[in-house]
Coordinates of C-alpha atoms and ligand atoms in Angstrom, one line a residue:
M1 CA 39.8 31.8 22.8
N2 CA 41.2 33.1 19.5
R3 CA 38.7 35.5 18.0
V4 CA 39.6 36.9 14.5
F5 CA 38.8 40.2 13.0
N6 CA 35.7 39.3 11.0
F7 CA 35.0 41.7 8.1
S8 CA 32.0 39.8 6.9
A9 CA 29.2 41.9 5.4
G10 CA 26.6 39.8 7.1
P11 CA 26.0 37.9 9.3
S12 CA 28.8 39.9 10.9
M13 CA 30.7 40.5 14.1
L14 CA 28.8 41.1 17.3
P15 CA 30.2 43.0 20.2
L16 CA 32.2 40.7 22.5
P17 CA 30.5 42.0 25.7
V18 CA 27.2 41.2 24.1
L19 CA 28.2 37.6 23.3
E20 CA 29.6 37.2 26.8
K21 CA 26.5 38.5 28.4
A22 CA 24.4 36.2 26.2
A23 CA 26.6 33.3 27.1
S24 CA 26.3 34.0 30.8
E25 CA 22.5 33.9 30.4
L26 CA 22.3 31.2 27.8
V27 CA 21.3 28.2 30.0
C28 CA 19.3 30.1 32.6
Y29 CA 17.9 33.6 32.1
G30 CA 17.5 35.4 35.4
E31 CA 15.2 33.6 37.8
S32 CA 13.2 32.0 35.0
G33 CA 15.0 28.6 35.3
M34 CA 15.2 28.3 31.5
S35 CA 16.9 29.8 28.4
V36 CA 15.4 32.6 26.5
M37 CA 15.3 30.1 23.6
E38 CA 12.9 27.9 25.6
M39 CA 10.5 30.6 26.8
S40 CA 7.0 31.2 25.7
H41 CA 6.8 34.4 23.9
R42 CA 3.8 35.2 26.0
S43 CA 5.5 34.7 29.3
P44 CA 6.2 37.7 31.6
D45 CA 9.9 37.3 31.3
Y46 CA 9.8 37.4 27.5
E47 CA 7.2 40.3 27.4
A48 CA 9.8 42.3 29.4
I49 CA 12.6 41.5 26.9
I50 CA 10.7 42.5 23.8
K51 CA 9.3 45.7 25.6
D52 CA 12.8 46.6 26.7
A53 CA 14.2 46.1 23.2
E54 CA 11.6 48.5 21.8
V55 CA 12.1 51.1 24.6
M56 CA 15.9 51.0 24.1
L57 CA 15.7 51.2 20.3
R58 CA 13.3 54.2 20.6
R59 CA 15.7 55.9 23.0
L60 CA 18.7 55.1 20.8
M61 CA 17.2 56.3 17.5
N62 CA 15.0 59.0 19.0
I63 CA 12.0 57.4 17.3
P64 CA 9.0 59.8 17.4
D65 CA 5.8 58.6 19.1
N66 CA 3.8 58.5 15.9
Y67 CA 6.0 55.6 14.6
K68 CA 5.5 51.9 15.3
V69 CA 8.4 49.6 15.8
L70 CA 8.0 46.1 14.5
F71 CA 10.2 43.1 15.0
L72 CA 9.4 40.7 12.1
Q73 CA 10.8 37.7 10.3
G74 CA 11.6 37.1 6.6
G75 CA 14.7 39.3 6.2
A76 CA 14.9 42.6 4.5
S77 CA 14.1 40.7 1.2
T78 CA 10.6 40.0 2.4
Q79 CA 10.1 43.7 2.9
F80 CA 10.8 44.2 -0.9
A81 CA 7.3 42.7 -1.3
A82 CA 5.8 44.0 1.9
V83 CA 6.5 47.6 1.0
P84 CA 4.3 47.8 -2.1
L85 CA 1.7 45.5 -0.6
N86 CA 1.3 47.9 2.4
L87 CA 1.6 51.2 0.6
I88 CA 0.7 51.0 -3.1
N89 CA -3.0 51.7 -2.4
R90 CA -2.2 55.3 -1.5
T91 CA -2.2 56.2 -5.2
G92 CA -1.6 53.0 -7.2
K93 CA 2.0 53.8 -8.2
A94 CA 5.4 54.0 -6.7
D95 CA 8.9 55.3 -7.5
Y96 CA 12.3 53.7 -6.9
V97 CA 15.9 54.6 -7.0
V98 CA 18.2 51.8 -8.1
S99 CA 21.7 52.4 -6.5
G100 CA 22.9 48.8 -6.3
Q101 CA 21.8 45.2 -6.1
F102 CA 19.4 45.3 -3.2
S103 CA 17.5 48.4 -4.4
G104 CA 17.4 46.7 -7.8
K105 CA 15.8 43.6 -6.2
A106 CA 13.3 45.8 -4.4
F107 CA 12.3 47.5 -7.6
K108 CA 12.0 44.2 -9.5
E109 CA 9.9 42.7 -6.8
A110 CA 7.3 45.5 -7.0
Q111 CA 7.4 45.3 -10.8
K112 CA 6.9 41.5 -10.7
M113 CA 3.7 42.1 -8.7
G114 CA 2.3 44.0 -11.6
Y115 CA 2.3 47.5 -10.0
D116 CA 3.0 50.8 -11.8
V117 CA 6.5 51.3 -10.5
K118 CA 9.1 53.6 -12.0
C119 CA 12.9 53.7 -11.6
I120 CA 13.5 57.5 -11.4
A121 CA 17.3 57.3 -11.1
T122 CA 20.0 54.7 -11.3
T123 CA 23.8 54.7 -11.3
K124 CA 24.0 51.3 -13.0
D125 CA 25.9 52.7 -16.0
D126 CA 28.7 53.8 -13.6
N127 CA 28.9 50.4 -11.9
F128 CA 27.1 51.9 -8.9
D129 CA 30.2 53.8 -7.9
H130 CA 28.1 56.5 -6.3
V131 CA 24.4 57.1 -5.4
P132 CA 22.2 59.2 -7.6
T133 CA 21.3 62.8 -6.7
V134 CA 17.6 62.7 -6.0
T135 CA 15.5 65.9 -6.1
R136 CA 11.8 66.3 -5.5
D137 CA 11.0 67.2 -9.1
M138 CA 12.2 63.7 -10.2
I139 CA 9.5 61.9 -8.2
R140 CA 6.0 61.5 -9.7
P141 CA 3.8 63.8 -7.7
D142 CA 1.3 61.0 -7.3
A143 CA 3.7 58.3 -6.2
S144 CA 2.6 56.3 -3.2
Y145 CA 6.2 56.4 -1.9
L146 CA 9.8 56.7 -3.0
H147 CA 12.0 53.7 -2.2
I148 CA 15.8 54.0 -1.7
C149 CA 18.5 51.8 -0.2
F150 CA 20.4 54.1 2.1
N151 CA 23.7 52.2 2.4
N152 CA 24.6 49.9 -0.5
T153 CA 26.3 47.0 1.2
I154 CA 27.8 45.4 -1.9
Y155 CA 29.2 48.5 -3.6
G156 CA 30.2 50.4 -0.4
T157 CA 28.2 53.5 -1.2
K158 CA 25.8 55.6 1.0
Y159 CA 23.7 58.6 0.7
S160 CA 25.4 61.6 2.3
Y161 CA 21.9 63.3 2.4
I162 CA 18.3 62.3 3.0
P163 CA 16.4 62.9 -0.2
D164 CA 13.7 65.6 0.1
T165 CA 10.5 63.9 -1.0
G166 CA 8.1 66.6 0.2
D167 CA 4.8 64.9 1.2
I168 CA 5.6 61.7 -0.5
P169 CA 6.7 59.0 2.1
L170 CA 10.3 58.1 1.8
V171 CA 10.9 54.3 2.3
A172 CA 14.4 53.3 3.0
D173 CA 16.3 50.0 3.4
L174 CA 18.8 50.7 6.2
S175 CA 19.9 47.1 6.6
S176 CA 23.7 47.8 6.6
C177 CA 23.8 51.2 8.4
I178 CA 21.0 51.0 11.0
I179 CA 22.2 52.3 14.4
S180 CA 25.7 53.2 13.1
E181 CA 25.0 56.9 13.5
P182 CA 22.1 59.2 14.5
I183 CA 19.4 59.6 11.8
D184 CA 16.3 61.8 11.7
V185 CA 13.6 59.2 11.7
S186 CA 10.9 61.9 11.1
K187 CA 12.3 62.3 7.5
F188 CA 11.2 58.8 6.6
G189 CA 7.8 57.2 6.2
V190 CA 9.2 53.7 6.6
I191 CA 12.6 52.4 7.6
Y192 CA 13.4 48.7 7.5
A193 CA 16.5 46.6 8.1
G194 CA 17.6 43.0 8.4
A195 CA 19.2 42.4 11.8
Q196 CA 22.3 40.5 10.7
K197 CA 24.5 43.3 9.5
N198 CA 24.7 45.7 12.5
M199 CA 22.1 44.7 15.0
A200 CA 21.9 41.0 16.0
P201 CA 22.2 37.5 14.5
A202 CA 20.1 36.7 11.4
G203 CA 16.4 36.1 11.9
M204 CA 14.8 39.4 12.7
T205 CA 13.8 42.3 10.5
L206 CA 13.1 45.7 12.0
V207 CA 10.4 47.9 10.5
I208 CA 9.8 51.4 11.7
V209 CA 6.6 52.8 10.2
R210 CA 4.7 56.1 10.6
E211 CA 1.3 55.3 11.9
D212 CA -0.7 57.1 9.1
L213 CA 0.9 54.7 6.6
L214 CA -0.7 51.6 8.2
N215 CA -4.0 52.2 6.4
Y216 CA -3.3 51.4 2.8
A217 CA -2.8 47.6 2.9
D218 CA -4.6 45.5 0.2
E219 CA -7.4 43.5 1.9
K220 CA -6.3 40.4 0.1
M221 CA -2.6 40.6 1.2
P222 CA -1.1 37.8 3.3
T223 CA -1.6 38.7 6.9
M224 CA 2.0 38.0 7.8
L225 CA 3.1 40.8 5.6
E226 CA 0.6 43.4 6.9
W227 CA 2.4 45.9 9.1
K228 CA -1.0 47.0 10.6
T229 CA -1.7 43.5 11.9
M230 CA 1.8 43.3 13.3
A231 CA 1.5 46.7 14.9
E232 CA -1.9 45.9 16.5
N233 CA -0.4 42.8 18.0
D234 CA 2.9 44.3 19.2
S235 CA 4.9 42.1 16.8
M236 CA 3.2 39.0 18.4
Y237 CA 0.6 38.1 15.9
N238 CA 2.5 34.9 15.7
T239 CA 5.7 33.7 17.4
P240 CA 8.3 36.5 16.9
P241 CA 12.0 35.7 16.3
C242 CA 12.4 35.6 20.1
Y243 CA 16.1 34.9 20.6
T244 CA 17.2 37.4 17.9
I245 CA 15.1 40.1 19.5
Y246 CA 16.8 39.3 22.8
M247 CA 20.2 39.6 21.2
A248 CA 19.2 42.9 19.6
K249 CA 18.2 44.1 23.0
L250 CA 21.7 43.3 24.3
V251 CA 23.2 45.2 21.4
Y252 CA 21.0 48.3 22.0
E253 CA 22.0 48.1 25.7
W254 CA 25.6 48.0 24.7
I255 CA 25.4 51.1 22.5
L256 CA 23.4 53.0 25.1
G257 CA 26.1 52.1 27.6
L258 CA 28.8 53.6 25.4
G259 CA 26.8 56.8 25.1
G260 CA 24.4 56.3 22.3
L261 CA 24.6 56.9 18.5
D262 CA 26.6 60.1 18.7
V263 CA 29.4 58.1 20.3
M264 CA 28.9 55.2 17.9
K265 CA 29.2 57.5 15.0
E266 CA 32.4 59.0 16.3
M267 CA 33.9 55.5 16.7
N268 CA 32.7 54.4 13.2
Q269 CA 33.9 57.6 11.6
K270 CA 37.3 57.2 13.1
K271 CA 37.6 53.6 11.8
A272 CA 36.4 54.6 8.3
N273 CA 38.6 57.6 8.1
L274 CA 41.6 55.6 9.0
L275 CA 41.0 53.2 6.2
Y276 CA 40.0 55.7 3.6
D277 CA 42.9 58.0 4.5
Y278 CA 45.2 55.1 3.9
L279 CA 43.6 54.2 0.6
D280 CA 43.9 57.8 -0.6
S281 CA 47.6 58.0 0.4
Q282 CA 48.9 55.3 -1.9
D283 CA 48.3 53.9 -5.4
Y284 CA 48.6 50.1 -5.0
Y285 CA 44.9 49.7 -4.0
I286 CA 42.1 51.5 -5.7
A287 CA 38.9 52.6 -4.0
P288 CA 36.3 52.7 -6.7
V289 CA 33.6 54.6 -4.9
K290 CA 33.3 58.4 -5.5
K291 CA 34.3 60.3 -2.3
D292 CA 30.9 61.9 -1.7
S293 CA 29.2 58.5 -1.7
R294 CA 31.6 56.6 0.5
S295 CA 30.0 54.2 3.0
M296 CA 31.2 54.3 6.6
M297 CA 30.3 50.6 7.0
N298 CA 31.4 48.8 3.9
V299 CA 34.7 49.8 2.3
T300 CA 35.5 48.4 -1.1
F301 CA 38.9 48.4 -2.8
V302 CA 40.7 46.5 -5.6
T303 CA 44.3 45.9 -6.7
G304 CA 43.3 46.1 -10.3
N305 CA 44.4 42.5 -10.8
A306 CA 41.9 39.7 -10.1
D307 CA 44.6 37.2 -9.2
L308 CA 46.1 39.5 -6.7
D309 CA 42.7 40.3 -5.2
K310 CA 42.2 36.6 -4.7
K311 CA 45.6 36.1 -3.1
F312 CA 44.9 39.1 -0.9
A313 CA 41.7 37.7 0.5
S314 CA 43.2 34.3 1.0
E315 CA 46.4 35.5 2.7
A316 CA 44.5 38.0 4.9
G317 CA 42.3 35.1 6.0
K318 CA 45.4 33.2 7.1
A319 CA 46.5 36.2 9.1
G320 CA 43.3 36.3 11.1
L321 CA 41.5 39.0 8.9
K322 CA 38.5 37.1 7.7
N323 CA 35.9 37.6 4.9
L324 CA 37.6 40.4 3.0
K325 CA 36.6 39.0 -0.4
G326 CA 34.2 41.3 -2.2
H327 CA 30.7 40.2 -3.1
R328 CA 30.6 37.5 -5.6
S329 CA 28.9 39.8 -8.1
V330 CA 31.6 42.5 -8.0
G331 CA 34.9 40.9 -6.9
G332 CA 37.8 42.8 -5.3
M333 CA 37.8 43.3 -1.6
R334 CA 35.3 44.6 0.9
A335 CA 35.9 45.4 4.5
S336 CA 32.7 45.6 6.5
I337 CA 33.5 47.6 9.6
Y338 CA 30.2 47.7 11.5
N339 CA 29.7 48.9 15.1
A340 CA 31.3 45.7 16.5
M341 CA 34.6 46.0 14.6
P342 CA 37.2 47.4 16.9
Y343 CA 39.6 50.2 15.8
E344 CA 42.4 47.7 16.3
G345 CA 40.8 45.5 13.5
V346 CA 41.2 48.3 11.0
E347 CA 44.7 49.0 12.2
A348 CA 45.6 45.4 11.7
L349 CA 44.0 45.4 8.2
I350 CA 46.0 48.4 7.1
A351 CA 49.2 46.9 8.4
F352 CA 48.4 43.8 6.4
M353 CA 47.6 45.8 3.3
K354 CA 51.0 47.6 3.5
E355 CA 52.8 44.3 3.9
F356 CA 50.9 42.7 1.1
A357 CA 51.6 45.6 -1.3
A358 CA 55.3 45.4 -0.4
N359 CA 55.5 41.6 -1.0
N360 CA 53.4 41.5 -4.2
P361 CA 54.7 44.2 -6.6
K362 CA 52.5 44.6 -9.7
A363 CA 54.3 43.6 -12.9
Ligands
LIG1 C1 21.8 42.1 3.3 C2 20.9 43.1 2.8 C3 19.6 42.8 2.3 C4 19.1 41.4 2.3 O1 18.8 41.1 3.6 P1 18.1 39.7 4.0 O2 17.9 39.9 5.5 O3 19.2 38.6 3.7 O4 16.9 39.5 3.2 C5 18.8 43.8 1.8 N1 19.2 45.1 1.8 C6 20.5 45.4 2.2 C7 20.9 46.9 2.1 C8 21.3 44.5 2.7 O5 22.6 44.8 3.1

């Protein structure tokens, strides 16, 4: 076995103990005589799996009792439409912050549906090198909700604070930072996240929604997008993404075994600090993100020369450091260092960066 350090932004690395546990149960789960992939989602064995997944996630994130946990399909992108469809009837309008590509897509999706949506802040003119400062007075007092993307996967930025929205529900896309550190769920009306960044393989979308927000759905909306229907049916209105939920459960179990999200944060902070400290200590590589907006999960950097950037990603790949090429829309490099990336992976990356800088002087 020759596993590489995989810096992919998503789908991304999974913890080795999780993969090994899944492998050991792949063909035959417990006494069931079949794989989890082959089980009826209504069978007692599977009911226990999905229940355990929810119980573990609630413990991990300290989710208050008045929030529902939904395991859905369609990716985070489907929630770009589901959010307005479920919430806009509160007041008929909604506000958005555009801090990168995904929040821009979320905003456009709501706009496309013909709703009264307003972008109240954006850092587009600064190439999204930081997240906007959002204060309560910027939000329309009669907005149904404020939507933000908490960690901007492509640009490597993150909110260092949770915007205070007063009574207006805060809706946040946490796809690339979910379960990377403790977060106060009670500050949010809705949290959603695609699984494939930091939680499980692709195929499952997590939605955590405060119960009082389940009552605004448009009657004509597609049933599959209606959180209330999914909540009333314990995410089993139709067949859920069974195997991905099982994998998520193994990931939750792994983190709980390590000591929970406090420990996870400590480990993630240590990795991110190592990399940012190196970036700050030299001038061959440039880290474009403003310091107060730096992401702990996605670290972006450039050499300032597109050809060198290309060579970097290609040579790093040959050295067993995979998927360091930045997003196709921004170029440069991006190291995604999610929960499953070991500290040694970041050490190996920095050693490679030093070697590359020494071997490729800039003209
Ligand atoms: C990857 C990502 C998405 C898109 O997720 P899909 O599951 O592919 O739809 C949305 N938002 C953020 C922040 C992401 O990182």
